[in-house]
Amino acid sequence: MTDRPHPLLRDHQFASAPVPTSPRSERPSLEVSFIVCTRDRAAVLEACIASIQAACRVHATFAAELVVVDNGSRDGTSKRLAAIAETSDIPVTAVSETRPGLAAARNAGLARARGRVLVFVDDDCKLDRDYLRDLERHYRSGEKWLIRGGRVELGDARDLPFTIKLREASERLTPAVHPGGFVLGCNMTMHRDVAARIGSFDERFGAGGPLRSAEDTDYLVRAMLLGMPVEYVPDMTVLHHHGRRDRKSIDRLHRDYSLGNGALCLKHVRHAPWLLRHVYWSARAALRELAGRPRFDRDLDLSHWPIVVMNLAGAARFALLVMMGWPKRLPLRHDREASEANAEARAR
């Protein structure tokens, strides 16, 4: 890898939004940071890392790094990461984050990442070998004030077709479309200045948190409220090996997503009331099911009713968390460790 700036990352002027003045806005020495959060899945994690390394070899003009956040694993993940880091042809930074939850892990990854472009990939995903070529093409236009997500295909034909995104055309999120799943958190990219402007992930949301999901959806809504587009592109492909092969596991995830989305509606009810429109549509569709109208997903036999019930439960749980004052302290954008890491990067 070379530290010579790639054309993707040359400076551009943007009149639509001011560049933040925080230290994270200064030129880093690395171009792309892959951020992978994991917990007790060392075997699939190794396959994920191998795919990232392979993609970087194919597009070797990038100066890339890999930041892996271990969110309290007890399966020897830390030892495997140490061994991988010793032989990796791209820099690997292992971060231990003991606070539970995917949002907390994502925040720890944000704090340590030094690249100009940040790429979130889940530990059960594999990158397509041409991922970086696609990433370069999309950022080459110079438009950086947006969140962009790519195609998510099923990695194993034995898994049920859920948590994938197969649209064949580019599109941008509007209030007419529910933000949940528009860009999947397992394949989400942004310029570091975008992350600096939006701030930390809300640790009430996300797997392992009290609201179980929607930390990525909350981030998309916050971007929109700041006037930043959210874009899906039909390339930048990852293969999702989610491992869910029975309807019970899919139904559980379906309910978790609805719980988080209900909380999301209450959190943003003042500034994004259009989210309530989707709650209404779900309730109307649930009532129509009683008259024999289509279910939410015929192939997976998923109903609209769990969406309605869990939306209400999520809103109630969010209200309770607010009354309890939880979390007591939302994570800062930049902790001392992150500041030291950025200072080291700028000195190189």
CSV table of C-alpha atoms in Angstrom, one decimal:
chain,number,residue,atom,x,y,z
A,1,MET,CA,0.0,0.0,0.0
A,2,THR,CA,1.1,3.5,-0.7
A,3,ASP,CA,0.5,6.7,1.3
A,4,ARG,CA,0.2,8.7,-2.0
A,5,PRO,CA,-3.3,10.3,-2.0
A,6,HIS,CA,-5.7,8.5,-4.3
A,7,PRO,CA,-7.7,10.7,-6.8
A,8,LEU,CA,-10.8,9.6,-4.9
A,9,LEU,CA,-9.7,11.6,-1.9
A,10,ARG,CA,-8.4,14.8,-3.3
A,11,ASP,CA,-9.8,18.0,-1.7
A,12,HIS,CA,-13.0,19.5,-3.2
A,13,GLN,CA,-14.9,22.6,-2.3
A,14,PHE,CA,-18.5,22.2,-1.2
A,15,ALA,CA,-20.8,25.2,-0.8
A,16,SER,CA,-23.7,23.2,0.5
A,17,ALA,CA,-22.3,22.5,4.0
A,18,PRO,CA,-19.4,23.9,6.0
A,19,VAL,CA,-16.4,21.7,6.8
A,20,PRO,CA,-16.3,20.9,10.5
A,21,THR,CA,-13.5,22.5,12.4
A,22,SER,CA,-12.8,19.5,14.7
A,23,PRO,CA,-9.5,17.7,14.6
A,24,ARG,CA,-11.1,14.8,12.7
A,25,SER,CA,-11.6,17.0,9.7
A,26,GLU,CA,-7.9,17.4,9.1
A,27,ARG,CA,-6.2,15.3,6.4
A,28,PRO,CA,-5.5,11.8,7.7
A,29,SER,CA,-2.6,9.7,6.5
A,30,LEU,CA,-4.9,6.8,5.4
A,31,GLU,CA,-7.6,6.9,2.8
A,32,VAL,CA,-10.1,4.2,3.7
A,33,SER,CA,-10.9,2.7,7.1
A,34,PHE,CA,-12.9,-0.5,7.3
A,35,ILE,CA,-14.7,-0.7,10.6
A,36,VAL,CA,-15.8,-4.2,11.7
A,37,CYS,CA,-17.6,-4.8,15.0
A,38,THR,CA,-17.7,-8.3,16.4
A,39,ARG,CA,-18.7,-10.4,19.4
A,40,ASP,CA,-18.0,-14.2,19.8
A,41,ARG,CA,-17.9,-14.9,16.1
A,42,ALA,CA,-14.2,-15.4,15.5
A,43,ALA,CA,-14.7,-18.0,12.7
A,44,VAL,CA,-16.8,-15.8,10.5
A,45,LEU,CA,-14.8,-12.8,11.4
A,46,GLU,CA,-11.7,-14.3,9.9
A,47,ALA,CA,-13.5,-14.9,6.6
A,48,CYS,CA,-14.7,-11.2,6.6
A,49,ILE,CA,-11.1,-9.9,7.2
A,50,ALA,CA,-9.7,-12.2,4.5
A,51,SER,CA,-12.2,-10.7,2.0
A,52,ILE,CA,-11.3,-7.1,3.0
A,53,GLN,CA,-7.6,-8.0,2.6
A,54,ALA,CA,-8.3,-9.5,-0.8
A,55,ALA,CA,-10.2,-6.5,-2.0
A,56,CYS,CA,-7.3,-4.2,-0.9
A,57,ARG,CA,-4.9,-6.3,-2.9
A,58,VAL,CA,-7.0,-6.0,-6.0
A,59,HIS,CA,-7.1,-2.2,-5.7
A,60,ALA,CA,-3.7,-1.7,-4.2
A,61,THR,CA,-3.5,2.1,-4.9
A,62,PHE,CA,-5.5,2.6,-1.7
A,63,ALA,CA,-3.8,3.2,1.7
A,64,ALA,CA,-6.3,1.2,3.8
A,65,GLU,CA,-6.6,0.1,7.3
A,66,LEU,CA,-8.9,-2.3,9.2
A,67,VAL,CA,-10.3,-1.4,12.6
A,68,VAL,CA,-11.9,-4.4,14.4
A,69,VAL,CA,-13.9,-3.7,17.6
A,70,ASP,CA,-14.2,-6.7,19.9
A,71,ASN,CA,-17.3,-6.0,21.9
A,72,GLY,CA,-16.7,-8.4,24.8
A,73,SER,CA,-15.9,-11.7,23.1
A,74,ARG,CA,-15.1,-14.8,25.1
A,75,ASP,CA,-14.2,-17.1,22.2
A,76,GLY,CA,-10.6,-16.2,21.8
A,77,THR,CA,-11.3,-13.4,19.3
A,78,SER,CA,-8.5,-11.2,20.7
A,79,LYS,CA,-5.9,-13.8,20.2
A,80,ARG,CA,-6.9,-14.5,16.7
A,81,LEU,CA,-6.9,-10.8,15.9
A,82,ALA,CA,-3.4,-10.5,17.3
A,83,ALA,CA,-2.2,-13.3,15.0
A,84,ILE,CA,-4.0,-11.8,12.0
A,85,ALA,CA,-2.5,-8.4,12.6
A,86,GLU,CA,1.1,-9.8,12.6
A,87,THR,CA,0.8,-11.1,9.1
A,88,SER,CA,-1.7,-8.8,7.5
A,89,ASP,CA,-0.7,-6.8,4.5
A,90,ILE,CA,-2.9,-3.9,5.6
A,91,PRO,CA,-2.7,-2.3,9.1
A,92,VAL,CA,-5.1,-3.9,11.6
A,93,THR,CA,-6.1,-2.1,14.8
A,94,ALA,CA,-7.9,-4.2,17.4
A,95,VAL,CA,-10.1,-2.3,19.8
A,96,SER,CA,-11.6,-3.7,22.9
A,97,GLU,CA,-15.0,-2.1,23.8
A,98,THR,CA,-16.5,-3.5,27.0
A,99,ARG,CA,-19.7,-1.5,26.9
A,100,PRO,CA,-22.3,-3.8,25.4
A,101,GLY,CA,-24.1,-3.1,22.2
A,102,LEU,CA,-23.4,-2.6,18.5
A,103,ALA,CA,-23.8,1.2,18.7
A,104,ALA,CA,-21.1,1.4,21.4
A,105,ALA,CA,-18.8,-0.8,19.3
A,106,ARG,CA,-19.4,1.4,16.2
A,107,ASN,CA,-18.6,4.5,18.3
A,108,ALA,CA,-15.3,2.9,19.4
A,109,GLY,CA,-14.5,2.2,15.8
A,110,LEU,CA,-15.2,5.7,14.8
A,111,ALA,CA,-12.9,7.0,17.5
A,112,ARG,CA,-10.0,5.0,16.3
A,113,ALA,CA,-10.5,5.1,12.5
A,114,ARG,CA,-8.0,7.4,10.7
A,115,GLY,CA,-9.2,7.1,7.1
A,116,ARG,CA,-10.8,9.8,5.0
A,117,VAL,CA,-13.6,7.4,4.0
A,118,LEU,CA,-15.2,5.1,6.6
A,119,VAL,CA,-16.7,1.8,5.6
A,120,PHE,CA,-18.8,-0.2,8.0
A,121,VAL,CA,-18.9,-3.9,7.3
A,122,ASP,CA,-20.5,-6.5,9.6
A,123,ASP,CA,-18.4,-9.5,10.7
A,124,ASP,CA,-20.6,-12.0,8.9
A,125,CYS,CA,-20.2,-10.3,5.5
A,126,LYS,CA,-17.6,-10.8,2.8
A,127,LEU,CA,-16.6,-8.0,0.4
A,128,ASP,CA,-16.8,-8.4,-3.3
A,129,ARG,CA,-13.3,-8.3,-4.8
A,130,ASP,CA,-14.2,-5.1,-6.8
A,131,TYR,CA,-15.6,-3.3,-3.8
A,132,LEU,CA,-12.9,-0.6,-3.7
A,133,ARG,CA,-13.1,0.0,-7.4
A,134,ASP,CA,-16.9,0.8,-7.0
A,135,LEU,CA,-16.2,2.9,-3.9
A,136,GLU,CA,-13.7,5.0,-5.9
A,137,ARG,CA,-16.1,5.5,-8.8
A,138,HIS,CA,-18.9,6.8,-6.5
A,139,TYR,CA,-16.7,9.2,-4.5
A,140,ARG,CA,-14.8,10.4,-7.6
A,141,SER,CA,-17.5,13.0,-8.3
A,142,GLY,CA,-16.4,14.9,-5.2
A,143,GLU,CA,-19.8,14.7,-3.5
A,144,LYS,CA,-18.9,13.8,0.1
A,145,TRP,CA,-21.8,15.2,2.2
A,146,LEU,CA,-23.9,12.0,2.1
A,147,ILE,CA,-24.2,8.5,3.5
A,148,ARG,CA,-23.9,5.8,0.8
A,149,GLY,CA,-24.7,2.1,1.1
A,150,GLY,CA,-24.2,-0.7,-1.4
A,151,ARG,CA,-25.8,-3.9,-2.5
A,152,VAL,CA,-26.1,-6.8,0.0
A,153,GLU,CA,-26.5,-10.3,-1.4
A,154,LEU,CA,-27.2,-13.5,0.3
A,155,GLY,CA,-23.9,-15.2,1.0
A,156,ASP,CA,-25.2,-18.7,1.5
A,157,ALA,CA,-28.2,-20.1,-0.4
A,158,ARG,CA,-29.2,-22.1,2.7
A,159,ASP,CA,-29.9,-18.9,4.6
A,160,LEU,CA,-33.4,-17.3,4.3
A,161,PRO,CA,-33.6,-14.2,2.1
A,162,PHE,CA,-33.6,-11.6,4.8
A,163,THR,CA,-31.3,-8.6,5.7
A,164,ILE,CA,-30.4,-8.3,2.0
A,165,LYS,CA,-30.7,-5.4,-0.5
A,166,LEU,CA,-30.9,-6.3,-4.2
A,167,ARG,CA,-32.3,-3.2,-5.9
A,168,GLU,CA,-30.8,-2.8,-9.4
A,169,ALA,CA,-31.0,1.0,-9.6
A,170,SER,CA,-29.5,3.8,-7.5
A,171,GLU,CA,-31.9,5.7,-5.4
A,172,ARG,CA,-32.0,8.3,-2.6
A,173,LEU,CA,-34.0,8.2,0.6
A,174,THR,CA,-37.1,10.4,0.8
A,175,PRO,CA,-39.7,10.8,3.5
A,176,ALA,CA,-42.0,8.7,1.3
A,177,VAL,CA,-39.8,5.6,2.0
A,178,HIS,CA,-39.3,4.0,5.3
A,179,PRO,CA,-35.6,4.5,6.3
A,180,GLY,CA,-35.3,1.1,7.9
A,181,GLY,CA,-33.2,-1.1,5.6
A,182,PHE,CA,-32.8,1.5,2.9
A,183,VAL,CA,-29.1,1.4,3.6
A,184,LEU,CA,-28.0,-1.6,5.6
A,185,GLY,CA,-25.5,-1.0,8.4
A,186,CYS,CA,-23.5,-4.0,7.3
A,187,ASN,CA,-22.5,-2.1,4.1
A,188,MET,CA,-22.5,1.7,4.9
A,189,THR,CA,-20.0,4.3,3.9
A,190,MET,CA,-19.4,7.9,4.6
A,191,HIS,CA,-16.7,10.6,4.6
A,192,ARG,CA,-15.1,11.2,8.0
A,193,ASP,CA,-16.4,14.8,7.9
A,194,VAL,CA,-19.9,13.4,7.7
A,195,ALA,CA,-19.4,11.3,10.8
A,196,ALA,CA,-17.9,14.2,12.6
A,197,ARG,CA,-20.9,16.3,11.8
A,198,ILE,CA,-23.6,13.8,12.7
A,199,GLY,CA,-21.8,12.6,15.8
A,200,SER,CA,-21.9,9.3,17.7
A,201,PHE,CA,-24.3,6.5,17.2
A,202,ASP,CA,-27.1,6.5,19.8
A,203,GLU,CA,-26.2,3.7,22.2
A,204,ARG,CA,-29.8,3.1,23.2
A,205,PHE,CA,-30.3,1.6,19.7
A,206,GLY,CA,-28.7,-1.4,18.1
A,207,ALA,CA,-28.1,-5.1,18.8
A,208,GLY,CA,-27.1,-5.6,22.4
A,209,GLY,CA,-28.8,-2.3,23.4
A,210,PRO,CA,-32.1,-1.9,25.1
A,211,LEU,CA,-33.8,-1.1,21.8
A,212,ARG,CA,-32.2,-4.0,20.0
A,213,SER,CA,-31.9,-2.5,16.5
A,214,ALA,CA,-32.1,0.7,14.3
A,215,GLU,CA,-28.8,2.4,15.3
A,216,ASP,CA,-28.0,2.6,11.6
A,217,THR,CA,-31.5,3.8,10.7
A,218,ASP,CA,-31.3,6.5,13.4
A,219,TYR,CA,-28.0,7.6,11.8
A,220,LEU,CA,-29.7,7.9,8.4
A,221,VAL,CA,-32.5,10.0,9.8
A,222,ARG,CA,-30.1,12.3,11.6
A,223,ALA,CA,-28.2,12.7,8.3
A,224,MET,CA,-31.4,13.7,6.5
A,225,LEU,CA,-32.3,16.2,9.3
A,226,LEU,CA,-28.9,17.8,8.6
A,227,GLY,CA,-29.7,18.1,4.9
A,228,MET,CA,-27.4,15.3,3.8
A,229,PRO,CA,-28.7,12.8,1.3
A,230,VAL,CA,-28.8,9.0,1.9
A,231,GLU,CA,-28.0,7.0,-1.2
A,232,TYR,CA,-28.2,3.4,-2.2
A,233,VAL,CA,-26.1,2.1,-5.1
A,234,PRO,CA,-26.5,-1.3,-6.7
A,235,ASP,CA,-22.8,-2.2,-6.5
A,236,MET,CA,-20.2,-1.9,-3.7
A,237,THR,CA,-21.4,-5.4,-3.0
A,238,VAL,CA,-21.1,-7.5,0.2
A,239,LEU,CA,-22.2,-11.1,0.7
A,240,HIS,CA,-24.2,-11.5,3.9
A,241,HIS,CA,-23.7,-14.9,5.6
A,242,HIS,CA,-26.3,-14.2,8.4
A,243,GLY,CA,-26.9,-17.9,9.1
A,244,ARG,CA,-30.6,-17.6,9.8
A,245,ARG,CA,-32.3,-20.7,8.3
A,246,ASP,CA,-35.5,-21.1,10.2
A,247,ARG,CA,-38.6,-18.9,10.4
A,248,LYS,CA,-38.3,-18.5,14.2
A,249,SER,CA,-35.0,-16.7,14.0
A,250,ILE,CA,-36.3,-14.4,11.2
A,251,ASP,CA,-39.5,-13.7,13.2
A,252,ARG,CA,-37.4,-12.7,16.2
A,253,LEU,CA,-35.3,-10.3,14.1
A,254,HIS,CA,-38.4,-8.9,12.4
A,255,ARG,CA,-39.8,-8.0,15.9
A,256,ASP,CA,-36.5,-6.5,17.0
A,257,TYR,CA,-36.4,-4.3,13.9
A,258,SER,CA,-39.9,-3.1,14.6
A,259,LEU,CA,-39.1,-2.4,18.3
A,260,GLY,CA,-36.2,-0.2,17.2
A,261,ASN,CA,-38.3,1.6,14.6
A,262,GLY,CA,-41.0,2.3,17.1
A,263,ALA,CA,-38.5,4.0,19.3
A,264,LEU,CA,-37.1,5.9,16.3
A,265,CYS,CA,-40.5,7.4,15.6
A,266,LEU,CA,-40.8,8.7,19.1
A,267,LYS,CA,-37.3,10.1,19.2
A,268,HIS,CA,-37.7,12.0,16.0
A,269,VAL,CA,-41.4,12.8,16.3
A,270,ARG,CA,-40.8,16.6,16.5
A,271,HIS,CA,-38.3,17.0,13.6
A,272,ALA,CA,-39.3,14.0,11.4
A,273,PRO,CA,-43.0,13.6,11.9
A,274,TRP,CA,-43.1,11.9,8.5
A,275,LEU,CA,-41.9,8.7,10.2
A,276,LEU,CA,-45.4,8.4,11.8
A,277,ARG,CA,-46.8,8.0,8.3
A,278,HIS,CA,-45.1,4.6,8.1
A,279,VAL,CA,-46.6,3.5,11.4
A,280,TYR,CA,-50.0,4.4,10.1
A,281,TRP,CA,-49.4,2.5,6.9
A,282,SER,CA,-48.3,-0.6,8.9
A,283,ALA,CA,-51.4,-0.4,11.1
A,284,ARG,CA,-53.7,-0.1,8.0
A,285,ALA,CA,-52.0,-3.0,6.3
A,286,ALA,CA,-52.4,-5.1,9.5
A,287,LEU,CA,-56.1,-4.4,9.6
A,288,ARG,CA,-56.4,-5.4,5.9
A,289,GLU,CA,-54.7,-8.7,6.6
A,290,LEU,CA,-57.8,-9.6,8.6
A,291,ALA,CA,-59.8,-9.3,5.3
A,292,GLY,CA,-57.4,-11.5,3.5
A,293,ARG,CA,-55.1,-8.9,2.0
A,294,PRO,CA,-51.3,-9.6,1.6
A,295,ARG,CA,-49.0,-10.2,4.5
A,296,PHE,CA,-45.8,-8.2,5.1
A,297,ASP,CA,-43.8,-11.0,3.5
A,298,ARG,CA,-45.6,-14.0,1.9
A,299,ASP,CA,-42.5,-16.0,1.3
A,300,LEU,CA,-41.3,-15.8,4.9
A,301,ASP,CA,-44.9,-15.8,6.3
A,302,LEU,CA,-44.3,-12.5,8.2
A,303,SER,CA,-47.3,-10.5,9.3
A,304,HIS,CA,-47.8,-6.7,9.7
A,305,TRP,CA,-49.2,-7.3,13.2
A,306,PRO,CA,-45.8,-7.8,15.0
A,307,ILE,CA,-44.7,-4.5,13.3
A,308,VAL,CA,-47.6,-2.6,14.9
A,309,VAL,CA,-47.3,-4.2,18.3
A,310,MET,CA,-43.5,-3.9,18.5
A,311,ASN,CA,-43.6,-0.3,17.2
A,312,LEU,CA,-45.8,0.6,20.2
A,313,ALA,CA,-43.6,-1.4,22.5
A,314,GLY,CA,-40.5,0.4,21.2
A,315,ALA,CA,-42.0,3.8,21.6
A,316,ALA,CA,-42.9,2.9,25.2
A,317,ARG,CA,-39.5,1.6,26.0
A,318,PHE,CA,-37.8,4.7,24.5
A,319,ALA,CA,-40.1,6.9,26.7
A,320,LEU,CA,-39.0,4.9,29.7
A,321,LEU,CA,-35.3,5.2,28.9
A,322,VAL,CA,-35.8,9.0,28.5
A,323,MET,CA,-37.5,9.2,31.9
A,324,MET,CA,-34.8,7.1,33.5
A,325,GLY,CA,-32.1,9.4,32.0
A,326,TRP,CA,-30.4,6.4,30.3
A,327,PRO,CA,-27.7,6.5,29.1
A,328,LYS,CA,-26.3,8.7,31.8
A,329,ARG,CA,-23.6,9.9,29.4
A,330,LEU,CA,-23.8,9.6,25.7
A,331,PRO,CA,-20.4,8.9,24.2
A,332,LEU,CA,-18.3,11.8,23.2
A,333,ARG,CA,-17.3,12.2,19.5
A,334,HIS,CA,-13.6,12.3,20.4
A,335,ASP,CA,-12.1,10.7,23.5
A,336,ARG,CA,-8.5,11.1,24.6
A,337,GLU,CA,-7.4,7.9,23.0
A,338,ALA,CA,-8.9,9.0,19.6
A,339,SER,CA,-7.2,12.4,19.9
A,340,GLU,CA,-3.9,10.8,20.4
A,341,ALA,CA,-4.4,8.5,17.5
A,342,ASN,CA,-5.3,11.3,15.2
A,343,ALA,CA,-2.3,13.3,16.4
A,344,GLU,CA,-0.1,10.3,15.6
A,345,ALA,CA,-1.7,10.0,12.1
A,346,ARG,CA,-1.1,13.7,11.3
A,347,ALA,CA,2.5,13.5,12.4
A,348,ARG,CA,3.3,10.7,9.8
